[in-house]
Short mmCIF file of C-alpha atoms and ligand atoms in Angstrom, two decimals:
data_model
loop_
_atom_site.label_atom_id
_atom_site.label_comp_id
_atom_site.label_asym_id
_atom_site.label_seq_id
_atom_site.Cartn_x
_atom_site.Cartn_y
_atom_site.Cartn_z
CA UNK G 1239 -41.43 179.95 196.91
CA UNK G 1240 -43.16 181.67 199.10
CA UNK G 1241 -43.82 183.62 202.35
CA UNK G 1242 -44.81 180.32 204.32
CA UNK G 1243 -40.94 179.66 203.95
CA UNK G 1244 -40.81 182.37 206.80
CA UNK G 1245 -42.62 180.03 209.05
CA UNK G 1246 -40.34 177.38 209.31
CA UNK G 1247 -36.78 177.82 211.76
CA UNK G 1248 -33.84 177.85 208.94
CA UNK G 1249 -31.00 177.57 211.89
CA UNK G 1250 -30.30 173.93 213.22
CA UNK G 1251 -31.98 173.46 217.05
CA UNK G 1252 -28.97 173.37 219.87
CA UNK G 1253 -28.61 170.02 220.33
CA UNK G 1254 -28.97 170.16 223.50
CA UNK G 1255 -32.46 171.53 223.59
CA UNK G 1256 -35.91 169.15 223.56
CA UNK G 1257 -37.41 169.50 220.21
CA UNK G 1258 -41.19 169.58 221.39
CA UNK G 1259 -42.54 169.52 218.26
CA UNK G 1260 -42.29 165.83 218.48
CA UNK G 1261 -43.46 164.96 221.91
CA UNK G 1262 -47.06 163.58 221.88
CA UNK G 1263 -48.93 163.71 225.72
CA UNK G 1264 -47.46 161.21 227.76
CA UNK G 1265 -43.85 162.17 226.56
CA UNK G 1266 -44.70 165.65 227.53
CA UNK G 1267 -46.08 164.83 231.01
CA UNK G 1268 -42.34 163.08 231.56
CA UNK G 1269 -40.37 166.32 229.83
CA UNK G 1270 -42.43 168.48 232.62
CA UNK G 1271 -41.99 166.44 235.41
CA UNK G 1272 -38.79 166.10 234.71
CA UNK G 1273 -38.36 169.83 234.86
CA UNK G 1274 -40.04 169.74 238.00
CA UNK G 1275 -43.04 171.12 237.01
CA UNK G 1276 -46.71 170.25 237.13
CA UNK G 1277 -47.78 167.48 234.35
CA UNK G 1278 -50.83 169.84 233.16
CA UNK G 1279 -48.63 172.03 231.73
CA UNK G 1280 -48.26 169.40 228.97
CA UNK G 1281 -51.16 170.34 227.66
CA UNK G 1282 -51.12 173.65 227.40
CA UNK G 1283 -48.23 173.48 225.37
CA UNK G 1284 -49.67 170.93 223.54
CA UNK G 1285 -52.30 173.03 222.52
CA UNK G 1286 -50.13 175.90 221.94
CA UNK G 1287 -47.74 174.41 219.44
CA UNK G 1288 -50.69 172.29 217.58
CA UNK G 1289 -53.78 173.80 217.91
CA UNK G 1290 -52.30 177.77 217.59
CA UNK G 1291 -49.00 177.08 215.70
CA UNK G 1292 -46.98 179.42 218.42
CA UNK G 1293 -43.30 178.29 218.29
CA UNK G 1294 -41.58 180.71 220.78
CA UNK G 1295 -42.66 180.05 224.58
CA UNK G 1296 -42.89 183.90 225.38
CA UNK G 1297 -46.37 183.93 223.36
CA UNK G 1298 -47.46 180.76 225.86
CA UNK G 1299 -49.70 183.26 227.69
CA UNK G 1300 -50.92 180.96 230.04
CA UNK G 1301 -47.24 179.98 231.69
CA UNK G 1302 -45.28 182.08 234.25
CA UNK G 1303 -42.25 183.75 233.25
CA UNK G 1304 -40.26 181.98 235.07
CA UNK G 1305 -40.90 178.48 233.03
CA UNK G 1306 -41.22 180.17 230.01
CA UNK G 1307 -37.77 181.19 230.41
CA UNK G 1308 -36.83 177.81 231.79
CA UNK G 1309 -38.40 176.20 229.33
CA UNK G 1310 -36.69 178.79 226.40
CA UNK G 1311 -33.18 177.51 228.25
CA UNK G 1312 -33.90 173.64 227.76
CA UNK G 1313 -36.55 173.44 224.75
CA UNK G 1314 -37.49 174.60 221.34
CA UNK G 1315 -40.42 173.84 219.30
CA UNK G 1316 -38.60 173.64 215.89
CA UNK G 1317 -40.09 172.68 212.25
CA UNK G 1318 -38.33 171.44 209.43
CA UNK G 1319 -37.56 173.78 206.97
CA UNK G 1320 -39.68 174.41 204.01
CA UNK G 1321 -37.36 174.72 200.55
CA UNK G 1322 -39.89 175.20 198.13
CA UNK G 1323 -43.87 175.14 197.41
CA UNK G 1324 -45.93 174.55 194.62
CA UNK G 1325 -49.56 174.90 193.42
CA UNK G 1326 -51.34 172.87 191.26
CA UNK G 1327 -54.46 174.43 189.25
CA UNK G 1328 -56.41 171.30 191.15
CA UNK G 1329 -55.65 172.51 194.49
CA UNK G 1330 -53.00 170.46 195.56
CA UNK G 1331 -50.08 172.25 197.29
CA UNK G 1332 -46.79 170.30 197.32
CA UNK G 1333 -43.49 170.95 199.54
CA UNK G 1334 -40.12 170.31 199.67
CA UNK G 1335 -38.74 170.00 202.92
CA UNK G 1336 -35.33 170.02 204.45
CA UNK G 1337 -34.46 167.86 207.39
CA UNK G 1338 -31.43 168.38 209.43
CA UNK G 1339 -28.44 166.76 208.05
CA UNK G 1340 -29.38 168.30 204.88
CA UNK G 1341 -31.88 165.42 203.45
CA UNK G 1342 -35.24 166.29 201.65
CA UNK G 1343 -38.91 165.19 201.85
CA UNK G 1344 -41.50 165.57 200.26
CA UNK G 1345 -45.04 166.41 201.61
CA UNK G 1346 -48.41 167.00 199.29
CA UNK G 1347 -51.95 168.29 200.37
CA UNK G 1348 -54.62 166.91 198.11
CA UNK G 1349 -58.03 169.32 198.99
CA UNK G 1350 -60.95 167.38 197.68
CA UNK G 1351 -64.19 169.49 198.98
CA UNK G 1352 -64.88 169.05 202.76
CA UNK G 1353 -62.07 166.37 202.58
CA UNK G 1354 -58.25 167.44 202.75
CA UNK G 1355 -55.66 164.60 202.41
CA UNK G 1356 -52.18 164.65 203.78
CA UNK G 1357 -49.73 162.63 202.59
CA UNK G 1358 -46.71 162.30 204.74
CA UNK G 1359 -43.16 161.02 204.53
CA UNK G 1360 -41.65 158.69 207.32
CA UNK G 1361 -37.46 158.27 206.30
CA UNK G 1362 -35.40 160.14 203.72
CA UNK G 1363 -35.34 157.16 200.80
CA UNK G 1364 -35.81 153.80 201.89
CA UNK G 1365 -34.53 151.03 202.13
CA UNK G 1366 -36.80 148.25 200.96
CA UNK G 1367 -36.23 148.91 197.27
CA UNK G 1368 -39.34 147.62 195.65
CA UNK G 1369 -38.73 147.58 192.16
CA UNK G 1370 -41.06 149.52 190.97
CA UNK G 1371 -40.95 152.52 193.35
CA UNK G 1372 -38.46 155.59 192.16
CA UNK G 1373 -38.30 156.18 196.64
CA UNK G 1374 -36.50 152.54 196.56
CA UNK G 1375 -34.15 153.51 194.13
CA UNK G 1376 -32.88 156.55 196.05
CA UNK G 1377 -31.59 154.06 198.92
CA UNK G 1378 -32.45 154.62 202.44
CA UNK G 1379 -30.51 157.73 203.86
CA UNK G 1380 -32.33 157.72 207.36
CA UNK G 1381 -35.62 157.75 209.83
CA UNK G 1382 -37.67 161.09 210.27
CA UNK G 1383 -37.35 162.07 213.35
CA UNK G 1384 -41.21 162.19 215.57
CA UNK G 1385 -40.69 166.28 214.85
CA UNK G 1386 -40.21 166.12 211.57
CA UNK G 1387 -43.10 163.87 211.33
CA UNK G 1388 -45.56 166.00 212.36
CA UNK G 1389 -43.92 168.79 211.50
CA UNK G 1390 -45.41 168.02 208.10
CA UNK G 1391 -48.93 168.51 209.20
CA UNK G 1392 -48.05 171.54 211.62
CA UNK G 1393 -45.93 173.19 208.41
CA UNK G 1394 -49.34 172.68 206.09
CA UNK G 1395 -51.84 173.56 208.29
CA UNK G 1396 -49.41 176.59 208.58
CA UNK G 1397 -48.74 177.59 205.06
CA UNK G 1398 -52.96 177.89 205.09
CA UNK G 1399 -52.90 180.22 208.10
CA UNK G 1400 -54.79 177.07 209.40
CA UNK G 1401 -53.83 177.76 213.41
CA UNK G 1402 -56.02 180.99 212.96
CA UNK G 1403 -59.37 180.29 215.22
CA UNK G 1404 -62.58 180.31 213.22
CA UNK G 1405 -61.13 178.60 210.10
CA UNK G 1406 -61.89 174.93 208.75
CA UNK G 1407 -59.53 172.21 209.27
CA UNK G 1408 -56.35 172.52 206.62
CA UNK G 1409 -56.34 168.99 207.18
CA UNK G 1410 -58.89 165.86 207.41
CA UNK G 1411 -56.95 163.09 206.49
CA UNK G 1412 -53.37 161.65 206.83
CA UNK G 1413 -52.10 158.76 204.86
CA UNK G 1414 -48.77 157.70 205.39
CA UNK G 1415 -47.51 157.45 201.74
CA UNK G 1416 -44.94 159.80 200.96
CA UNK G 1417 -41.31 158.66 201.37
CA UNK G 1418 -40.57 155.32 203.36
CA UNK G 1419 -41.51 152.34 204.93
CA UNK G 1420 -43.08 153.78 208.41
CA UNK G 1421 -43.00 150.38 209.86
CA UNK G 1422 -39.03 150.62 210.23
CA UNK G 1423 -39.06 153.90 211.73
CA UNK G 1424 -41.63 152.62 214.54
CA UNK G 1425 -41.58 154.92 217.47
CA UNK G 1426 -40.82 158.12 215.67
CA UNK G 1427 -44.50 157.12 213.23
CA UNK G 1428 -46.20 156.09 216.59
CA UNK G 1429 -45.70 159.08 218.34
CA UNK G 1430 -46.56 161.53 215.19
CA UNK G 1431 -49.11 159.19 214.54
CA UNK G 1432 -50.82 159.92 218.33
CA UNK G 1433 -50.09 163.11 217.55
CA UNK G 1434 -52.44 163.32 214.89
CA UNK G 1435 -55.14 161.64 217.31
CA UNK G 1436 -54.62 163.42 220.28
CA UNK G 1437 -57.21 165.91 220.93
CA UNK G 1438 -54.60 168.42 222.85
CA UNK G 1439 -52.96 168.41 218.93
CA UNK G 1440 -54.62 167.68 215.87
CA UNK G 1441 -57.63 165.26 216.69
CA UNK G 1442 -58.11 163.61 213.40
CA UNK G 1443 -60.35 160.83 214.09
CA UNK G 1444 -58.16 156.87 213.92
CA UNK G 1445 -59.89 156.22 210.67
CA UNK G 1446 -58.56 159.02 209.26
CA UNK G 1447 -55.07 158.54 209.73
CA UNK G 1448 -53.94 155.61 207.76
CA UNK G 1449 -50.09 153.87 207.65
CA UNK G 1450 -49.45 152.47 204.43
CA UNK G 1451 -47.05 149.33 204.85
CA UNK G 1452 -45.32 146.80 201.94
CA UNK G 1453 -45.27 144.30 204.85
CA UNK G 1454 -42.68 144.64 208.05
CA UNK G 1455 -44.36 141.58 209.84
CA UNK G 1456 -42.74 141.93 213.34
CA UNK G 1457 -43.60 145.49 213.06
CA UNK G 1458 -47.25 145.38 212.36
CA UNK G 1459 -47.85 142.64 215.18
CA UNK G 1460 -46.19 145.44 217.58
CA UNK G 1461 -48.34 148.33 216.30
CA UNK G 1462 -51.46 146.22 216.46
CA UNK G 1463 -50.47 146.55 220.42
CA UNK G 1464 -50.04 150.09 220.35
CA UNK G 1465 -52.41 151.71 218.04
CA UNK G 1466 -55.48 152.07 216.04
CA UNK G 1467 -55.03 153.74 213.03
CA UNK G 1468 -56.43 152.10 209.40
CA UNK G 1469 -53.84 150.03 207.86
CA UNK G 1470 -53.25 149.85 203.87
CA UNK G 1471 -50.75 146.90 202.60
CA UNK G 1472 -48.80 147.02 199.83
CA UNK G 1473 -49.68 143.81 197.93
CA UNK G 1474 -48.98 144.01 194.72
CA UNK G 1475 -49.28 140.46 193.64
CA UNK G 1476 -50.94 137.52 194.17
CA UNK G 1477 -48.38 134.86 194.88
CA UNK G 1478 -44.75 134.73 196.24
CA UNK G 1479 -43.07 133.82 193.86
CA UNK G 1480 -44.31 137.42 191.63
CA UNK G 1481 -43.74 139.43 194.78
CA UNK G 1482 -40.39 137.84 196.03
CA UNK G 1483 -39.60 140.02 192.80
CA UNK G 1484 -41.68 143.06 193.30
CA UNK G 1485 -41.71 143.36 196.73
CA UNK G 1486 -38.50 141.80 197.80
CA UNK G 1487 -39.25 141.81 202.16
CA UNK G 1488 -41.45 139.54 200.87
CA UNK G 1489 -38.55 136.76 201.02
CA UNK G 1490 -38.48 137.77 204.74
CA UNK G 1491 -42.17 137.82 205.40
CA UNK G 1492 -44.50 135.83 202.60
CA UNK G 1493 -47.93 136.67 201.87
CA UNK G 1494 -49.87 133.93 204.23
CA UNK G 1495 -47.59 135.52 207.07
CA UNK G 1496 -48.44 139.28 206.25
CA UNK G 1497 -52.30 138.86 205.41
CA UNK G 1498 -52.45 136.92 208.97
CA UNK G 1499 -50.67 139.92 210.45
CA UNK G 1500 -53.29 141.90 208.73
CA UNK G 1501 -55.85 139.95 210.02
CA UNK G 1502 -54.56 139.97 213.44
CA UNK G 1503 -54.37 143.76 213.21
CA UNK G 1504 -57.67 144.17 212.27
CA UNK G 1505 -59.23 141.87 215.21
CA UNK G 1506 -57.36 143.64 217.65
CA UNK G 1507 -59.77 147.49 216.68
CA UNK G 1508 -62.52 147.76 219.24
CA UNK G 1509 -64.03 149.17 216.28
CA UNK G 1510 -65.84 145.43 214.23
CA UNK G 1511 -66.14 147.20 210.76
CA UNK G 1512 -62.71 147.77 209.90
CA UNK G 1513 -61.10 146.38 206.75
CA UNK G 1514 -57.30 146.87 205.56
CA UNK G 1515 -56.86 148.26 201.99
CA UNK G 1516 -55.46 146.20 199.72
CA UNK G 1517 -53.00 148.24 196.94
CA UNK G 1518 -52.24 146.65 193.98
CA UNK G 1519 -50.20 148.74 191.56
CA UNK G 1520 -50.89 147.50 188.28
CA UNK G 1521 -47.76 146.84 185.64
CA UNK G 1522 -48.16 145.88 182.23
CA UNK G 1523 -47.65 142.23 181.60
CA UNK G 1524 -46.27 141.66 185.13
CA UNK G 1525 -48.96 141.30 187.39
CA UNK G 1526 -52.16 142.67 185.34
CA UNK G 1527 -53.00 139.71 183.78
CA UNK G 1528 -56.38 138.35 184.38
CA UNK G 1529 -54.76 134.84 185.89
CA UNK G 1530 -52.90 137.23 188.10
CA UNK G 1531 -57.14 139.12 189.22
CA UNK G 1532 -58.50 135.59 189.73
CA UNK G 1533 -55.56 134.50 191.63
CA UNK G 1534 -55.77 137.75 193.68
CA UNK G 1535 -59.49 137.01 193.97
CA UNK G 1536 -58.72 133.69 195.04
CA UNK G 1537 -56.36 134.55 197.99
CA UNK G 1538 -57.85 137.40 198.97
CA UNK G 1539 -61.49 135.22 199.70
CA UNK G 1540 -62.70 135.78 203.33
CA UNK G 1541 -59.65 138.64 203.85
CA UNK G 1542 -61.42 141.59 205.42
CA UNK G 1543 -60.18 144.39 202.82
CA UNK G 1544 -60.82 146.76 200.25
CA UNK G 1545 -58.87 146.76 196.75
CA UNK G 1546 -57.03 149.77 195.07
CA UNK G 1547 -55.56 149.31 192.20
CA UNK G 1548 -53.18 151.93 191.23
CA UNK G 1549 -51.77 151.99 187.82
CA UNK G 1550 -48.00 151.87 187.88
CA UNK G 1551 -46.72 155.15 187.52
CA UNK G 1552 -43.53 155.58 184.88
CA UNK G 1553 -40.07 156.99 185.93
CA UNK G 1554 -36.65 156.95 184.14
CA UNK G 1555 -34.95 154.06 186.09
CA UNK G 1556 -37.57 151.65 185.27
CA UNK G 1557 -38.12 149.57 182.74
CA UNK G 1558 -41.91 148.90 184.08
CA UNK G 1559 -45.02 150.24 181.78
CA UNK G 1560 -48.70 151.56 182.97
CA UNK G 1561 -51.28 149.12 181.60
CA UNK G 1562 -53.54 150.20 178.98
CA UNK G 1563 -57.37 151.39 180.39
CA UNK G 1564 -58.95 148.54 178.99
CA UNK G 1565 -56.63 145.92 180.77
CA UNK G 1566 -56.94 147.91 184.04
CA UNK G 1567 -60.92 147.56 183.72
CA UNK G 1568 -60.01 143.65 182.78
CA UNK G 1569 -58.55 143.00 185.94
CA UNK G 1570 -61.05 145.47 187.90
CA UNK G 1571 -63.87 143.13 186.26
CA UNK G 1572 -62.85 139.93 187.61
CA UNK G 1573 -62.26 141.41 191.09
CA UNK G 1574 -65.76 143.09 190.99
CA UNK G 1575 -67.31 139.90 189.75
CA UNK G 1576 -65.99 138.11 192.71
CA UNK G 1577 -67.28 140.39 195.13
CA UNK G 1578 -64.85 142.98 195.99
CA UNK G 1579 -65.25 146.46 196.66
CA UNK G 1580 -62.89 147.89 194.23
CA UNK G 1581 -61.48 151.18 192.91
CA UNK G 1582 -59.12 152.11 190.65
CA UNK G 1583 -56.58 155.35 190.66
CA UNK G 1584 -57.03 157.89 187.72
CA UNK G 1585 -54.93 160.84 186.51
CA UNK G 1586 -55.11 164.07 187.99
CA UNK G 1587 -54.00 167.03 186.57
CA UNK G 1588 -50.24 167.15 186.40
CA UNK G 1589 -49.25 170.89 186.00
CA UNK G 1590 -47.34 171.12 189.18
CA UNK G 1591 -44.97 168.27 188.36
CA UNK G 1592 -42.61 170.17 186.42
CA UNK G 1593 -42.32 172.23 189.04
CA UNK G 1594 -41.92 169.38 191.16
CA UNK G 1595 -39.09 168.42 189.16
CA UNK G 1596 -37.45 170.82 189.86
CA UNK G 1597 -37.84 171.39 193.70
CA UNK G 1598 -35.21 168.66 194.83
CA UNK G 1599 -33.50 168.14 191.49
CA UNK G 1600 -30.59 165.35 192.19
CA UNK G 1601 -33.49 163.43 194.12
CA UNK G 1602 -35.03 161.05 191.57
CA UNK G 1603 -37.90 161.59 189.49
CA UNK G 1604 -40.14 163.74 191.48
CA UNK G 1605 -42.57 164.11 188.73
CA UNK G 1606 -44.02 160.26 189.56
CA UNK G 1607 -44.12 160.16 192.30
CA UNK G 1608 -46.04 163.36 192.56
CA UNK G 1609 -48.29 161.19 190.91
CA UNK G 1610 -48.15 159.11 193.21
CA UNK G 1611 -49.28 161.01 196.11
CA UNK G 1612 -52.24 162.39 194.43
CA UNK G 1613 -52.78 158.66 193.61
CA UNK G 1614 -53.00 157.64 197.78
CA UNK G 1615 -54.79 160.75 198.59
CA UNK G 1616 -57.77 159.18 196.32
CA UNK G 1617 -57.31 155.63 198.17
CA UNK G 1618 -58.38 157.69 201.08
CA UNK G 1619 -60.82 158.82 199.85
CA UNK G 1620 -62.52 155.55 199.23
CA UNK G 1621 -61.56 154.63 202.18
CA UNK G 1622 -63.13 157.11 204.38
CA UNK G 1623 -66.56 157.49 204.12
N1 SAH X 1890 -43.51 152.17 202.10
C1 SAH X 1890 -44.92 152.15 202.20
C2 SAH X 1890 -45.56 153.51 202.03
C3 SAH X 1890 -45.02 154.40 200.93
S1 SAH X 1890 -45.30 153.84 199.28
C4 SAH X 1890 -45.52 151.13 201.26
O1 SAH X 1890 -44.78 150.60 200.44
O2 SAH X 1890 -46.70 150.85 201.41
C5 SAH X 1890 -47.02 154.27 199.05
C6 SAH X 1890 -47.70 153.47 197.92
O3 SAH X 1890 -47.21 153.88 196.62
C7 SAH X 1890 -47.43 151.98 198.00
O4 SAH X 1890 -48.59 151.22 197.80
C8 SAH X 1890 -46.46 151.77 196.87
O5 SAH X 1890 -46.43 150.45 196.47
C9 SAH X 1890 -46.97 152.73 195.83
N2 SAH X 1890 -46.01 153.01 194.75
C10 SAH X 1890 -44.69 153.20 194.85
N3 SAH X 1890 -44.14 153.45 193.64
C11 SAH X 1890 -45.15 153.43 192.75
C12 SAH X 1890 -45.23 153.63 191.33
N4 SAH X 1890 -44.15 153.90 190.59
N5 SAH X 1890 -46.43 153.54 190.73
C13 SAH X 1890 -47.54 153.29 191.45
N6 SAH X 1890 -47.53 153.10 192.80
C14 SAH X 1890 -46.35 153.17 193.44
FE1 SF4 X 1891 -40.10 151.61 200.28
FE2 SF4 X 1891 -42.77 151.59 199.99
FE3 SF4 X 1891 -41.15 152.30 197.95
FE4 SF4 X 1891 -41.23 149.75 198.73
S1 SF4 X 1891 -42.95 150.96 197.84
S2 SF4 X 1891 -39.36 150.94 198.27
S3 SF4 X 1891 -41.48 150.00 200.94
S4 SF4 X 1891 -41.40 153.40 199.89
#
């Protein structure tokens, strides 16, 4: 524990009050003009509760008294609350976080030089129940709301004293890879996620935000409409049949449909040089075998992408194993040899995982997917030059 915990509001908001945490610019505008007020004065507040952390509207220098006290009467600017912290030797800073209805999240800052990685959380559980992901086994308890979102980013850049003018930025990068699927909590992801962008907030460039996805079809044909940001896709095998059993939304939506969605995605960017990652978490005699890398080579032929493989990580409720090294560099080979840019996840130091363990104890093994995070921070990395 420690003092950051004092940053974070430990009383439930009034529910009648606008959390404004969670409001990116053009949601703003429509709060203030609702109020009758001027739309500029989005943002200033903006910039106040993003760029200098200020939570209580009698520090918003720049606004009368009068709407500061109207806006103290029908808003609050409330983070989730922070239950624990912990430091790993490596750098990495890890939180537990408490959402309202009692739920708990994780969040986990992966500093890597210039480069600092955030990875973020999008429901409590989820519902999709992969079967090799410890989140999936937890069921799905519910969305994050848009606040709690980027409340994540606002409570690390926090617990750094990163609002403080003259400092670096706390953080560079944001992958969504912590709890969830962020495709089914659409609009609350959206609007965090263009709160990252937005220059009024935190202004992290669109390739620098990335939303992770095992493959809600419907969902990533609507974001393709509505944003920008770099898209990873949980593959994970190389034909239906395998992932039907892995991935099991894959009944719903089958590879041909999701890489065209990917596709589609990708042609929609302004920007030509984008290219979805590909993850590929690698399990010991299930998909790892090298008929399983030339099939994946095979498929994945013209596919605008990037490949990470990620060595399964172990937890109690599965019966799954890691691969050994050399069948990891195996499968890397072929991919390699068939032209792919291709990296593969390593271990990290693991001291804070015990720790870890014991931050949300009744949630299920923590210490993986600890692992985990540390894991899609380094995808980033690759993936942001
Ligand atoms: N729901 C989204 C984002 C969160 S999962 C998705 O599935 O993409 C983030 C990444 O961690 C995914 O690629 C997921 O497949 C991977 N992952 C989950 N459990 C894992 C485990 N036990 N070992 C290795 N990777 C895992
Ligand atoms: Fe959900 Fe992603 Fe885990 Fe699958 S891998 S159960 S989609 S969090």
């Amino acid at each position: 524990m420690s003092a950051v915990i004092a940053t974070s509001a430990s009383n439930p908001g009034q529910a009648d009050r606008v959390n404004l945490l969670g409001l990116p610019l053009a949601a703003m505008e429509a709060f203030f003009l609702e109020l009758g007020e001027k739309k500029f004065r989005a943002q200033q507040v903006l910039k106040w509760i993003h760029h200098h952390g200020v939570t209580d509207f009698e520090q918003m220098s720049n606004l009368g008294k009068a709407l500061r006290e109207k806006l103290a009467a029908s808003a609050e600017i409330r983070p989730p609350e922070i239950v624990s912290q912990s430091d790993s030797t490596d750098g990495t800073r890890k939180w537990a976080i408490r959402v309202d209805g009692g739920g708990l999240v994780e969040t986990v800052l992966i500093p890597d030089g210039s480069r600092a990685t955030l990875c973020v959380s999008s429901q409590v559980g989820c519902s999709l129940d992969c079967s090799f992901c410890s989140t999936g086994k937890q069921g799905f308890q519910r969305d994050l709301s848009a606040a709690e979102i980027i409340g994540q980013v606002w409570l690390a850049i926090k617990s750094y004293n990163g609002f403080q003018s003259g400092k670096g930025r706390v953080v560079t990068n944001v992958v969504m890879m912590g709890m969830g699927e962020p495709l089914l909590n659409f609009d609350n992801v959206v609007a965090a996620m263009d709160l990252m962008m937005e220059d009024n907030a935190y202004g992290i460039s669109k390739r620098r935000v990335t939303l992770s996805t095992s493959g809600v079809v419907p969902a990533l044909d609507e974001l393709a409409k509505v944003s920008e940001v770099s898209l990873a896709v949980s593959l994970h095998a190389p034909n239906d049949a395998l992932r039907n059993e892995l991935v099991p939304i894959n009944r719903k939506y089958p590879i041909a449909r999701l890489l065209e969605s990917c596709r589609n995605y990708i042609d929609a960017q302004k920007d030509t040089k984008r290219v979805v990652t590909v993850e590929y978490t690698l399990i010991a005699g299930v998909n790892d075998q090298l008929e399983h890398a030339r099939e994946l080579a095979a498929l994945l032929k013209g596919f605008p992408c990037k490949i990470n493989l990620i060595p399964f990580n172990p937890f109690p409720q599965s019966d799954y194993c890691r691969p050994s090294g050399n069948a990891v560099s195996r499968f890397w080979q072929v991919l390699v040899d068939a032209g792919y840019i291709v990296t593969v996840r390593t271990t990290r130091g693991d001291d804070i995982d015990a720790a870890c363990g014991q931050l949300v104890g009744q949630v299920v093994d923590r210490t993986r997917r600890s692992q985990r995070y540390r894991d899609a921070a380094q995808q980033d990395e690759n993936r942001v030059g």
